[in-house]
C-alpha cells in the first residue's frame, strides 16, 4: 500500500495555476517564499506517508467506535493526530495573530490534499476545524477569538459544523434546535443534530461545536437561524477545558465508507445544562454558515482530488505489476493493454483536472484576501464547480481504479474498494451536488448582474484547442439561454450545465498547464494528460448541451405518482 | 423495503421487443401462450416478493459464511431455495427432455430479472446453473446428460463455472489446473480455482462444477484447454450423490458487496481423489466455455437491469415520502424538485433501456434456436453490448439511487448503499467490460465479413429521431473507420465505441417502445422515458465519437514507468 506524495505536481500547480509567486509578492503572504513552499510540501508528504497512510486501512476495517463514554478512534489515531498538531501541519493557513502561519489557503490546500490522499477519513477532521476557524475569524468577538482560536489554529482542539437535523437536511431552514437566553449573555442550547462528522472522538482535549439554532420568537425558515459556539467542555477561568457542557453523542452511523470518520448524532442540553455563545448577530446564522461552508465546499472538492490521486497511484502500481495476456513482446503487465492504459491515462488526466480546478478556486480565496479585483466573484462562481465536479471526478476515478484491478478490485483487502466506498459521500455532504448546481444557475449566474459568470467566460474564450473552444461557446450559449428561463427550466438543466462549465474550466487550466511544462518525464506525462483531456474528455461534455437546454417540461410530463408505476 | 415486480413493463417488453407471440407461433415454443407468460410473470413476482426480497438484507449483513464443513448460507436461504425449486422457477428455460419447461430463454430472462431485483446475490446461484445446463446440453454425452441434466434443470443441484486461477483471470489461457487420465475414461483433476461464485453452499444435495483444465502434453495457451465435469459428490450407481469427490472450499472472499453469494477458492484433488469427466472433445474447452459464457454474459447484463430496477424503486419511494424544501404549493416531497426529478426520470429511462437491450439480445437466443436467419449473428454482436452496457447502466442507476437519498444514501440501513456495492462487480466478472469491448471491435465487427455488424446498422438506420439518427451515422462512421485501423487503435477506442453502439441500439428499441404504448399511466410514463432517452441521453453518446476514433498513439506517448511519476 504505497503512497507517494504528489509533490512535483503540487508545486507545479501552485506555480502555474495558483501563481503562488504573485501571492508571495504581497505583504500578507510574504512568508510564502519558494523555500517555505518546498519545505511544506516535502515535510507534509513525509509526515503523511510515514504516519497517516499506514493507518488508512485500520480506519476502514476497525473504524471509529461509539462507547458510552464517547467515540474511540482506532489504535494509533490519537498519537498520529498529536504528531500532526506538533508538526504544525494544522497551522499552515491559520491566522498568525492566533498562532497560525498565515500562509496562503492554496498552500494549506496542498497540505490537506496530501494528508487526505494518505488517509481521507482522518483528514476530514482538520477540514472541519478549518470551518470553525473561518467562522470565528469572520464573526467572533475578540474575546471569543482569544479564547478559542489559538487552540483551533494549531489543531489542538477540533471543530465541528452542526447544521443537519432529521427533518432538515438540504432544507436548513427547517431546523428546530433552540437557543434560549440565560440572562448572562449566553444561551441554553437544546436539540438533536445528525450527520456531525467528528462530533466526538478521543484525539483532542476539547471540541468546538458550531451549532445552528433558533432563538425564541425567531422567524420561520432560514431568516430565523443563529449560530452558536458550544464547546464539548466549558472553559475554566484560565481558559483550559473544564466541566462537561451537556453535549452527548447518542450514536454513530453505520456508513458505506469513510469509517475512520465518526458521523455522530449529538444531543445538546439533555439536562438543560448546555451553554452556548452567539457567534455574529442574532439571525446571522445563515451568513456565518456560508462563511464556514464556502471553504468547506472547496475542501470537499479537494477530497475528490485526494481520493482520485490515491486510487490512481494504487491502480498504476497494480497495472504495472499484474501480468496478464500477451503483447507483441510476450507476456505483458496489464498497463500495456490499450483499454487498461486508456483507463489509467483517464484517471491521471481527471485527477490533474480536478486538482487544477480546486487549487484555482483556492487561489481566489487568497487573491480576495489581498484585495485583488474580481477574485471574490471568481471564487463564488468556482465554488460549486470545485465542490461538485471535483467530487464527481473523485468518484469516477475511484470506480476506474476498481475496474483496473479486475476481480481483485471487488476484494476488500486490495484497497481499491475502500476508495470507491469512501468517495461516495463527497457528492452528497456540504450541500449535495444538485444543490451546487442550483447555486450555480441561481445565485452565481445572477451575481454582479451576470458579471461574475461573464468574467469567467471571457477568460475561457482564451482557450485555443478546437473542441474546447466549441465547449466554451456552448457554455456561453447555455448561460445566456438560462438568463431567459424560468426557475424550473434552469434547475432542470443545472447539473449538465455545471458539468459542461467545469470541464470547460478544467480544459482551460489544463491547456495552460500543458504550455508550461518542459520535456522531462513530468512534462511528457503532463502533455499526454492534457492531450487526452482536450481531445477526449472535452468532447464528451459537448454531449451535455441538449440536457442543459432541455427545460423542465419532460420532467413534469407525468405526475409524481406515475414514477411508481 | 418494498419490492414490486415490474410485471407490466416485462410483459410489454416481451410483447414489443422480444415479440414473444412470434416465438409462440413456432413448434418449439408453442407452450409460451399468453396465459402461460402472464402466469409465469405474476407467479414469480409473488414468489420473489414474498420469499426472496425479505432475505436480501440478511444476505448483505450476515452473508454467506465459510466453515470447515463448507459454506453456510444465512438463515432462511436454504428453505427459500427449496421453495424456488419446488415452485418450478428453475425449469422455465430448461429443456423439456430433462424435466424443464422448454419455454423461451427470453421468458426465463424475465423470471431471473424478478428474482434478482428481489435479491441479486441469491439470484446469481441459478444464473450459474444455467451455464452448466448449456454446457451439458451442447457438449455432454447422452449419459452425462441423463445423469446430470434432470437435477440441474429443476435447480435441485446447482452449477458453477471454474475458469479463473490466481495467475489466469482475463487471460484464461494461462491456467494450470491439470486433468490426468485414470485409464477408465475419467480424469484425475488437480488445481486451485478462485472467484468461484456459489462454489459451495448448503442449499443443494450436490454441486456440479465445470472446470477448465489441461490434459498431459496439452499445447500452451487456450488451444490446450479442456472442460471437465466435477461433481461435489460422486454419483452412486442409482444416480444419487455419494462419496465426497475431494473438492475442498479453502476460503471465501471478503468482498465489497454481493455478500449473499459466496465467492470461493476451490481446491481440487488435494488427496488425488478428485474425479472428472471430459465434456466435449479434448482441447474443446474454450468452445464449451463460450457456450457457458455467452448466455452467462447476457445474464450478467441482466443483473444490471435487476439492480437498476431495485435501486429505482427504492429511490422513487424515498423521494415521494421525504419532504424537504418548498415548491409553489408549499412544503414538497423531494420528487417535486427538478434536479431530483431529473435523476429519477434518468434512472427509469436507463433501467428501461437496459431491459430493452438485454431482452432483445435474449430474444435472439430463442430466434436462433428456431432457426431464424441472422439471429445467431445478431446475438453475437449484441452480447458484449448487453453485458457491458447493461452493467454500466446498473452501476449508474445504483449511484443515482444513493444520490437521491442524500445523506441517508450513505447509511447502510437505508439499502441504497447495498445496491451500489453489489452492482460494482458486474462490469468485472464474466469477462470485464473492457474484454467485452475488445470482443466487439475484434471478433464481432469481423463476424460474417462484417455482415453481422452491418445487419444491426441497417436496422438502426430505421431510427427517426434526429439525435438518434446522428448517433447511428456516427456509429456507422466509427465502425467503418475501425475496419482500417490496426489492433491497438481499435482497442483504444473500443470502450467508447461499445457505449455509442449500445446507446444507439437502446435508442432504437426505446423508439419502438414509445410507438407501441397507449395513453394510460403506463404509456405516459413510457413516453416520458423515451423522450428523455432520445433527447438527453442519446446526445451524450455523441460526445464519445472523438474518443472512439482517437487511436492508441496518445496512450503510448509516454512509457509505462512514467505513469508512476
mmCIF file of C-alpha atoms in Angstrom, chain A residues 65-269:
data_model
loop_
_atom_site.group_PDB
_atom_site.id
_atom_site.type_symbol
_atom_site.label_atom_id
_atom_site.label_comp_id
_atom_site.label_asym_id
_atom_site.label_seq_id
_atom_site.Cartn_x
_atom_site.Cartn_y
_atom_site.Cartn_z
ATOM 1 C CA UNK A 65 -16.339 3.178 17.661
ATOM 2 C CA UNK A 66 -19.105 4.502 19.852
ATOM 3 C CA UNK A 67 -18.849 3.808 23.583
ATOM 4 C CA UNK A 68 -20.942 5.159 26.462
ATOM 5 C CA UNK A 69 -18.011 7.430 27.306
ATOM 6 C CA UNK A 70 -17.682 8.827 23.818
ATOM 7 C CA UNK A 71 -16.181 7.884 20.482
ATOM 8 C CA UNK A 72 -12.935 5.917 20.451
ATOM 9 C CA UNK A 73 -10.687 6.147 17.406
ATOM 10 C CA UNK A 74 -8.737 3.149 16.086
ATOM 11 C CA UNK A 75 -5.372 2.421 17.642
ATOM 12 C CA UNK A 76 -2.681 4.836 16.531
ATOM 13 C CA UNK A 77 -5.001 7.674 15.555
ATOM 14 C CA UNK A 78 -4.684 9.757 18.747
ATOM 15 C CA UNK A 79 -0.882 9.642 18.560
ATOM 16 C CA UNK A 80 -0.852 10.381 14.833
ATOM 17 C CA UNK A 81 -3.166 13.316 15.423
ATOM 18 C CA UNK A 82 -0.926 14.612 18.219
ATOM 19 C CA UNK A 83 2.046 14.401 15.871
ATOM 20 C CA UNK A 84 0.092 16.301 13.258
ATOM 21 C CA UNK A 85 -0.554 19.112 15.739
ATOM 22 C CA UNK A 86 3.033 19.141 16.976
ATOM 23 C CA UNK A 87 4.371 19.131 13.431
ATOM 24 C CA UNK A 88 2.481 22.356 12.874
ATOM 25 C CA UNK A 89 0.524 20.935 9.922
ATOM 26 C CA UNK A 90 -2.721 22.381 11.242
ATOM 27 C CA UNK A 91 -1.429 25.905 11.393
ATOM 28 C CA UNK A 92 -0.400 26.483 7.764
ATOM 29 C CA UNK A 93 -3.333 28.636 6.720
ATOM 30 C CA UNK A 94 -4.474 29.823 10.158
ATOM 31 C CA UNK A 95 -4.038 33.494 11.076
ATOM 32 C CA UNK A 96 -0.673 34.464 12.521
ATOM 33 C CA UNK A 97 -2.348 36.535 15.226
ATOM 34 C CA UNK A 98 -3.605 33.314 16.764
ATOM 35 C CA UNK A 99 -0.578 31.119 16.380
ATOM 36 C CA UNK A 100 -1.067 30.149 12.764
ATOM 37 C CA UNK A 101 1.481 30.564 9.989
ATOM 38 C CA UNK A 102 -0.700 32.810 7.854
ATOM 39 C CA UNK A 103 0.367 31.079 4.650
ATOM 40 C CA UNK A 104 -1.920 31.054 1.601
ATOM 41 C CA UNK A 105 -5.094 28.982 1.701
ATOM 42 C CA UNK A 106 -3.893 27.456 -1.571
ATOM 43 C CA UNK A 107 -0.829 26.077 0.210
ATOM 44 C CA UNK A 108 -2.942 24.707 3.029
ATOM 45 C CA UNK A 109 -4.997 23.098 0.264
ATOM 46 C CA UNK A 110 -1.907 21.239 -0.905
ATOM 47 C CA UNK A 111 -1.159 20.173 2.671
ATOM 48 C CA UNK A 112 -4.690 18.891 3.138
ATOM 49 C CA UNK A 113 -4.548 17.118 -0.213
ATOM 50 C CA UNK A 114 -1.510 15.176 0.888
ATOM 51 C CA UNK A 115 -2.992 14.266 4.256
ATOM 52 C CA UNK A 116 -6.250 13.173 2.656
ATOM 53 C CA UNK A 117 -4.580 11.171 -0.092
ATOM 54 C CA UNK A 118 -2.816 9.293 2.682
ATOM 55 C CA UNK A 119 -5.969 8.925 4.772
ATOM 56 C CA UNK A 120 -9.140 10.628 3.615
ATOM 57 C CA UNK A 121 -11.311 9.784 6.605
ATOM 58 C CA UNK A 122 -8.715 11.071 9.061
ATOM 59 C CA UNK A 123 -8.136 14.286 7.089
ATOM 60 C CA UNK A 124 -11.799 15.171 7.373
ATOM 61 C CA UNK A 125 -11.136 16.116 11.000
ATOM 62 C CA UNK A 126 -8.810 19.058 10.211
ATOM 63 C CA UNK A 127 -11.082 20.010 7.314
ATOM 64 C CA UNK A 128 -13.886 20.696 9.764
ATOM 65 C CA UNK A 129 -11.632 22.598 12.123
ATOM 66 C CA UNK A 130 -10.877 24.988 9.257
ATOM 67 C CA UNK A 131 -14.596 25.780 9.047
ATOM 68 C CA UNK A 132 -14.735 26.637 12.742
ATOM 69 C CA UNK A 133 -11.670 28.865 12.423
ATOM 70 C CA UNK A 134 -13.238 30.716 9.498
ATOM 71 C CA UNK A 135 -16.466 31.322 11.403
ATOM 72 C CA UNK A 136 -14.606 32.726 14.402
ATOM 73 C CA UNK A 137 -12.192 34.830 12.359
ATOM 74 C CA UNK A 138 -15.036 36.484 10.488
ATOM 75 C CA UNK A 139 -17.827 36.583 13.037
ATOM 76 C CA UNK A 140 -16.382 36.041 16.528
ATOM 77 C CA UNK A 141 -15.840 38.742 19.146
ATOM 78 C CA UNK A 142 -12.245 39.490 20.166
ATOM 79 C CA UNK A 143 -12.906 37.593 23.401
ATOM 80 C CA UNK A 144 -14.224 34.560 21.569
ATOM 81 C CA UNK A 145 -11.310 34.692 19.181
ATOM 82 C CA UNK A 146 -8.806 34.928 22.010
ATOM 83 C CA UNK A 147 -10.373 32.071 23.922
ATOM 84 C CA UNK A 148 -10.752 29.606 21.064
ATOM 85 C CA UNK A 149 -8.681 30.486 18.022
ATOM 86 C CA UNK A 150 -5.227 29.747 19.423
ATOM 87 C CA UNK A 151 -6.354 26.208 20.234
ATOM 88 C CA UNK A 152 -8.130 25.700 16.917
ATOM 89 C CA UNK A 153 -5.368 27.273 14.816
ATOM 90 C CA UNK A 154 -2.902 24.636 15.966
ATOM 91 C CA UNK A 155 -5.464 21.861 15.679
ATOM 92 C CA UNK A 156 -5.053 21.121 19.389
ATOM 93 C CA UNK A 157 -8.834 21.473 19.668
ATOM 94 C CA UNK A 158 -11.010 20.403 16.762
ATOM 95 C CA UNK A 159 -14.145 21.923 15.305
ATOM 96 C CA UNK A 160 -17.476 20.652 14.007
ATOM 97 C CA UNK A 161 -20.369 22.048 11.999
ATOM 98 C CA UNK A 162 -23.856 21.275 13.316
ATOM 99 C CA UNK A 163 -26.479 22.020 10.706
ATOM 100 C CA UNK A 164 -28.475 18.925 9.901
ATOM 101 C CA UNK A 165 -31.436 17.604 11.848
ATOM 102 C CA UNK A 166 -33.571 14.614 10.896
ATOM 103 C CA UNK A 167 -36.158 16.805 9.151
ATOM 104 C CA UNK A 168 -33.679 19.458 7.983
ATOM 105 C CA UNK A 169 -31.032 18.339 5.516
ATOM 106 C CA UNK A 170 -30.669 20.339 2.313
ATOM 107 C CA UNK A 171 -33.556 22.392 3.718
ATOM 108 C CA UNK A 172 -31.557 24.014 6.518
ATOM 109 C CA UNK A 173 -34.388 26.442 7.278
ATOM 110 C CA UNK A 174 -36.480 23.606 8.709
ATOM 111 C CA UNK A 175 -34.217 23.133 11.717
ATOM 112 C CA UNK A 176 -35.691 23.191 15.248
ATOM 113 C CA UNK A 177 -32.781 23.291 17.717
ATOM 114 C CA UNK A 178 -33.368 26.085 20.202
ATOM 115 C CA UNK A 179 -31.199 28.658 21.975
ATOM 116 C CA UNK A 180 -32.775 30.336 24.968
ATOM 117 C CA UNK A 181 -31.100 33.351 26.604
ATOM 118 C CA UNK A 182 -29.824 32.573 30.089
ATOM 119 C CA UNK A 183 -29.742 36.230 31.108
ATOM 120 C CA UNK A 184 -25.948 36.453 31.222
ATOM 121 C CA UNK A 185 -25.418 36.865 27.508
ATOM 122 C CA UNK A 186 -25.114 33.129 26.962
ATOM 123 C CA UNK A 187 -27.749 30.744 25.660
ATOM 124 C CA UNK A 188 -29.123 27.406 26.727
ATOM 125 C CA UNK A 189 -28.881 25.099 23.711
ATOM 126 C CA UNK A 190 -31.287 22.230 23.162
ATOM 127 C CA UNK A 191 -31.772 19.929 20.247
ATOM 128 C CA UNK A 192 -30.538 16.967 18.259
ATOM 129 C CA UNK A 193 -28.145 17.211 15.331
ATOM 130 C CA UNK A 194 -27.314 14.397 12.953
ATOM 131 C CA UNK A 195 -24.527 13.667 10.460
ATOM 132 C CA UNK A 196 -21.938 15.514 12.608
ATOM 133 C CA UNK A 197 -18.540 14.459 11.315
ATOM 134 C CA UNK A 198 -16.017 14.045 14.126
ATOM 135 C CA UNK A 199 -18.765 15.176 16.508
ATOM 136 C CA UNK A 200 -16.886 13.255 19.131
ATOM 137 C CA UNK A 201 -13.503 11.489 19.357
ATOM 138 C CA UNK A 202 -10.611 10.907 21.742
ATOM 139 C CA UNK A 203 -7.866 12.835 19.968
ATOM 140 C CA UNK A 204 -8.251 16.327 21.428
ATOM 141 C CA UNK A 205 -8.866 17.795 24.894
ATOM 142 C CA UNK A 206 -11.788 19.857 23.615
ATOM 143 C CA UNK A 207 -14.144 20.021 20.646
ATOM 144 C CA UNK A 208 -15.710 23.262 19.470
ATOM 145 C CA UNK A 209 -19.189 22.724 18.076
ATOM 146 C CA UNK A 210 -20.673 25.422 15.862
ATOM 147 C CA UNK A 211 -24.397 24.945 16.075
ATOM 148 C CA UNK A 212 -27.255 26.473 14.114
ATOM 149 C CA UNK A 213 -30.297 27.057 16.315
ATOM 150 C CA UNK A 214 -33.344 29.292 16.768
ATOM 151 C CA UNK A 215 -33.747 31.908 19.455
ATOM 152 C CA UNK A 216 -37.222 32.408 20.957
ATOM 153 C CA UNK A 217 -39.601 34.120 18.573
ATOM 154 C CA UNK A 218 -37.206 33.766 15.668
ATOM 155 C CA UNK A 219 -38.970 33.987 12.310
ATOM 156 C CA UNK A 220 -39.538 30.757 10.429
ATOM 157 C CA UNK A 221 -37.138 29.481 7.787
ATOM 158 C CA UNK A 222 -33.556 30.477 7.215
ATOM 159 C CA UNK A 223 -34.097 34.081 8.339
ATOM 160 C CA UNK A 224 -34.556 32.978 11.930
ATOM 161 C CA UNK A 225 -31.383 30.995 12.335
ATOM 162 C CA UNK A 226 -28.442 31.997 14.520
ATOM 163 C CA UNK A 227 -25.010 30.449 15.012
ATOM 164 C CA UNK A 228 -23.730 29.345 18.416
ATOM 165 C CA UNK A 229 -20.399 28.199 19.721
ATOM 166 C CA UNK A 230 -20.830 25.211 22.026
ATOM 167 C CA UNK A 231 -17.677 23.640 23.451
ATOM 168 C CA UNK A 232 -17.687 19.994 24.489
ATOM 169 C CA UNK A 233 -16.108 21.132 27.753
ATOM 170 C CA UNK A 234 -16.776 24.601 29.162
ATOM 171 C CA UNK A 235 -13.683 26.682 29.665
ATOM 172 C CA UNK A 236 -12.239 27.299 33.108
ATOM 173 C CA UNK A 237 -11.260 30.828 34.149
ATOM 174 C CA UNK A 238 -7.733 30.080 32.912
ATOM 175 C CA UNK A 239 -9.083 29.031 29.522
ATOM 176 C CA UNK A 240 -8.467 25.311 29.943
ATOM 177 C CA UNK A 241 -11.255 22.797 29.322
ATOM 178 C CA UNK A 242 -13.322 22.238 32.436
ATOM 179 C CA UNK A 243 -16.781 20.790 33.107
ATOM 180 C CA UNK A 244 -18.769 18.813 30.617
ATOM 181 C CA UNK A 245 -21.175 21.037 28.688
ATOM 182 C CA UNK A 246 -24.052 18.555 28.365
ATOM 183 C CA UNK A 247 -23.338 17.531 24.779
ATOM 184 C CA UNK A 248 -23.948 13.833 24.397
ATOM 185 C CA UNK A 249 -23.016 11.597 21.490
ATOM 186 C CA UNK A 250 -26.062 9.399 21.094
ATOM 187 C CA UNK A 251 -24.766 7.113 18.365
ATOM 188 C CA UNK A 252 -22.628 6.985 15.270
ATOM 189 C CA UNK A 253 -23.824 5.977 11.842
ATOM 190 C CA UNK A 254 -23.119 2.684 10.126
ATOM 191 C CA UNK A 255 -21.850 4.006 6.823
ATOM 192 C CA UNK A 256 -20.790 2.579 3.462
ATOM 193 C CA UNK A 257 -17.335 4.130 3.812
ATOM 194 C CA UNK A 258 -15.213 6.773 5.495
ATOM 195 C CA UNK A 259 -15.271 4.636 8.625
ATOM 196 C CA UNK A 260 -12.385 6.492 10.231
ATOM 197 C CA UNK A 261 -14.674 9.498 10.467
ATOM 198 C CA UNK A 262 -17.299 9.119 13.220
ATOM 199 C CA UNK A 263 -20.604 10.504 11.924
ATOM 200 C CA UNK A 264 -22.382 11.412 15.113
ATOM 201 C CA UNK A 265 -25.855 12.040 16.373
ATOM 202 C CA UNK A 266 -25.318 14.749 19.012
ATOM 203 C CA UNK A 267 -27.830 15.656 21.656
ATOM 204 C CA UNK A 268 -27.423 19.127 23.129
ATOM 205 C CA UNK A 269 -28.870 20.026 26.520
#
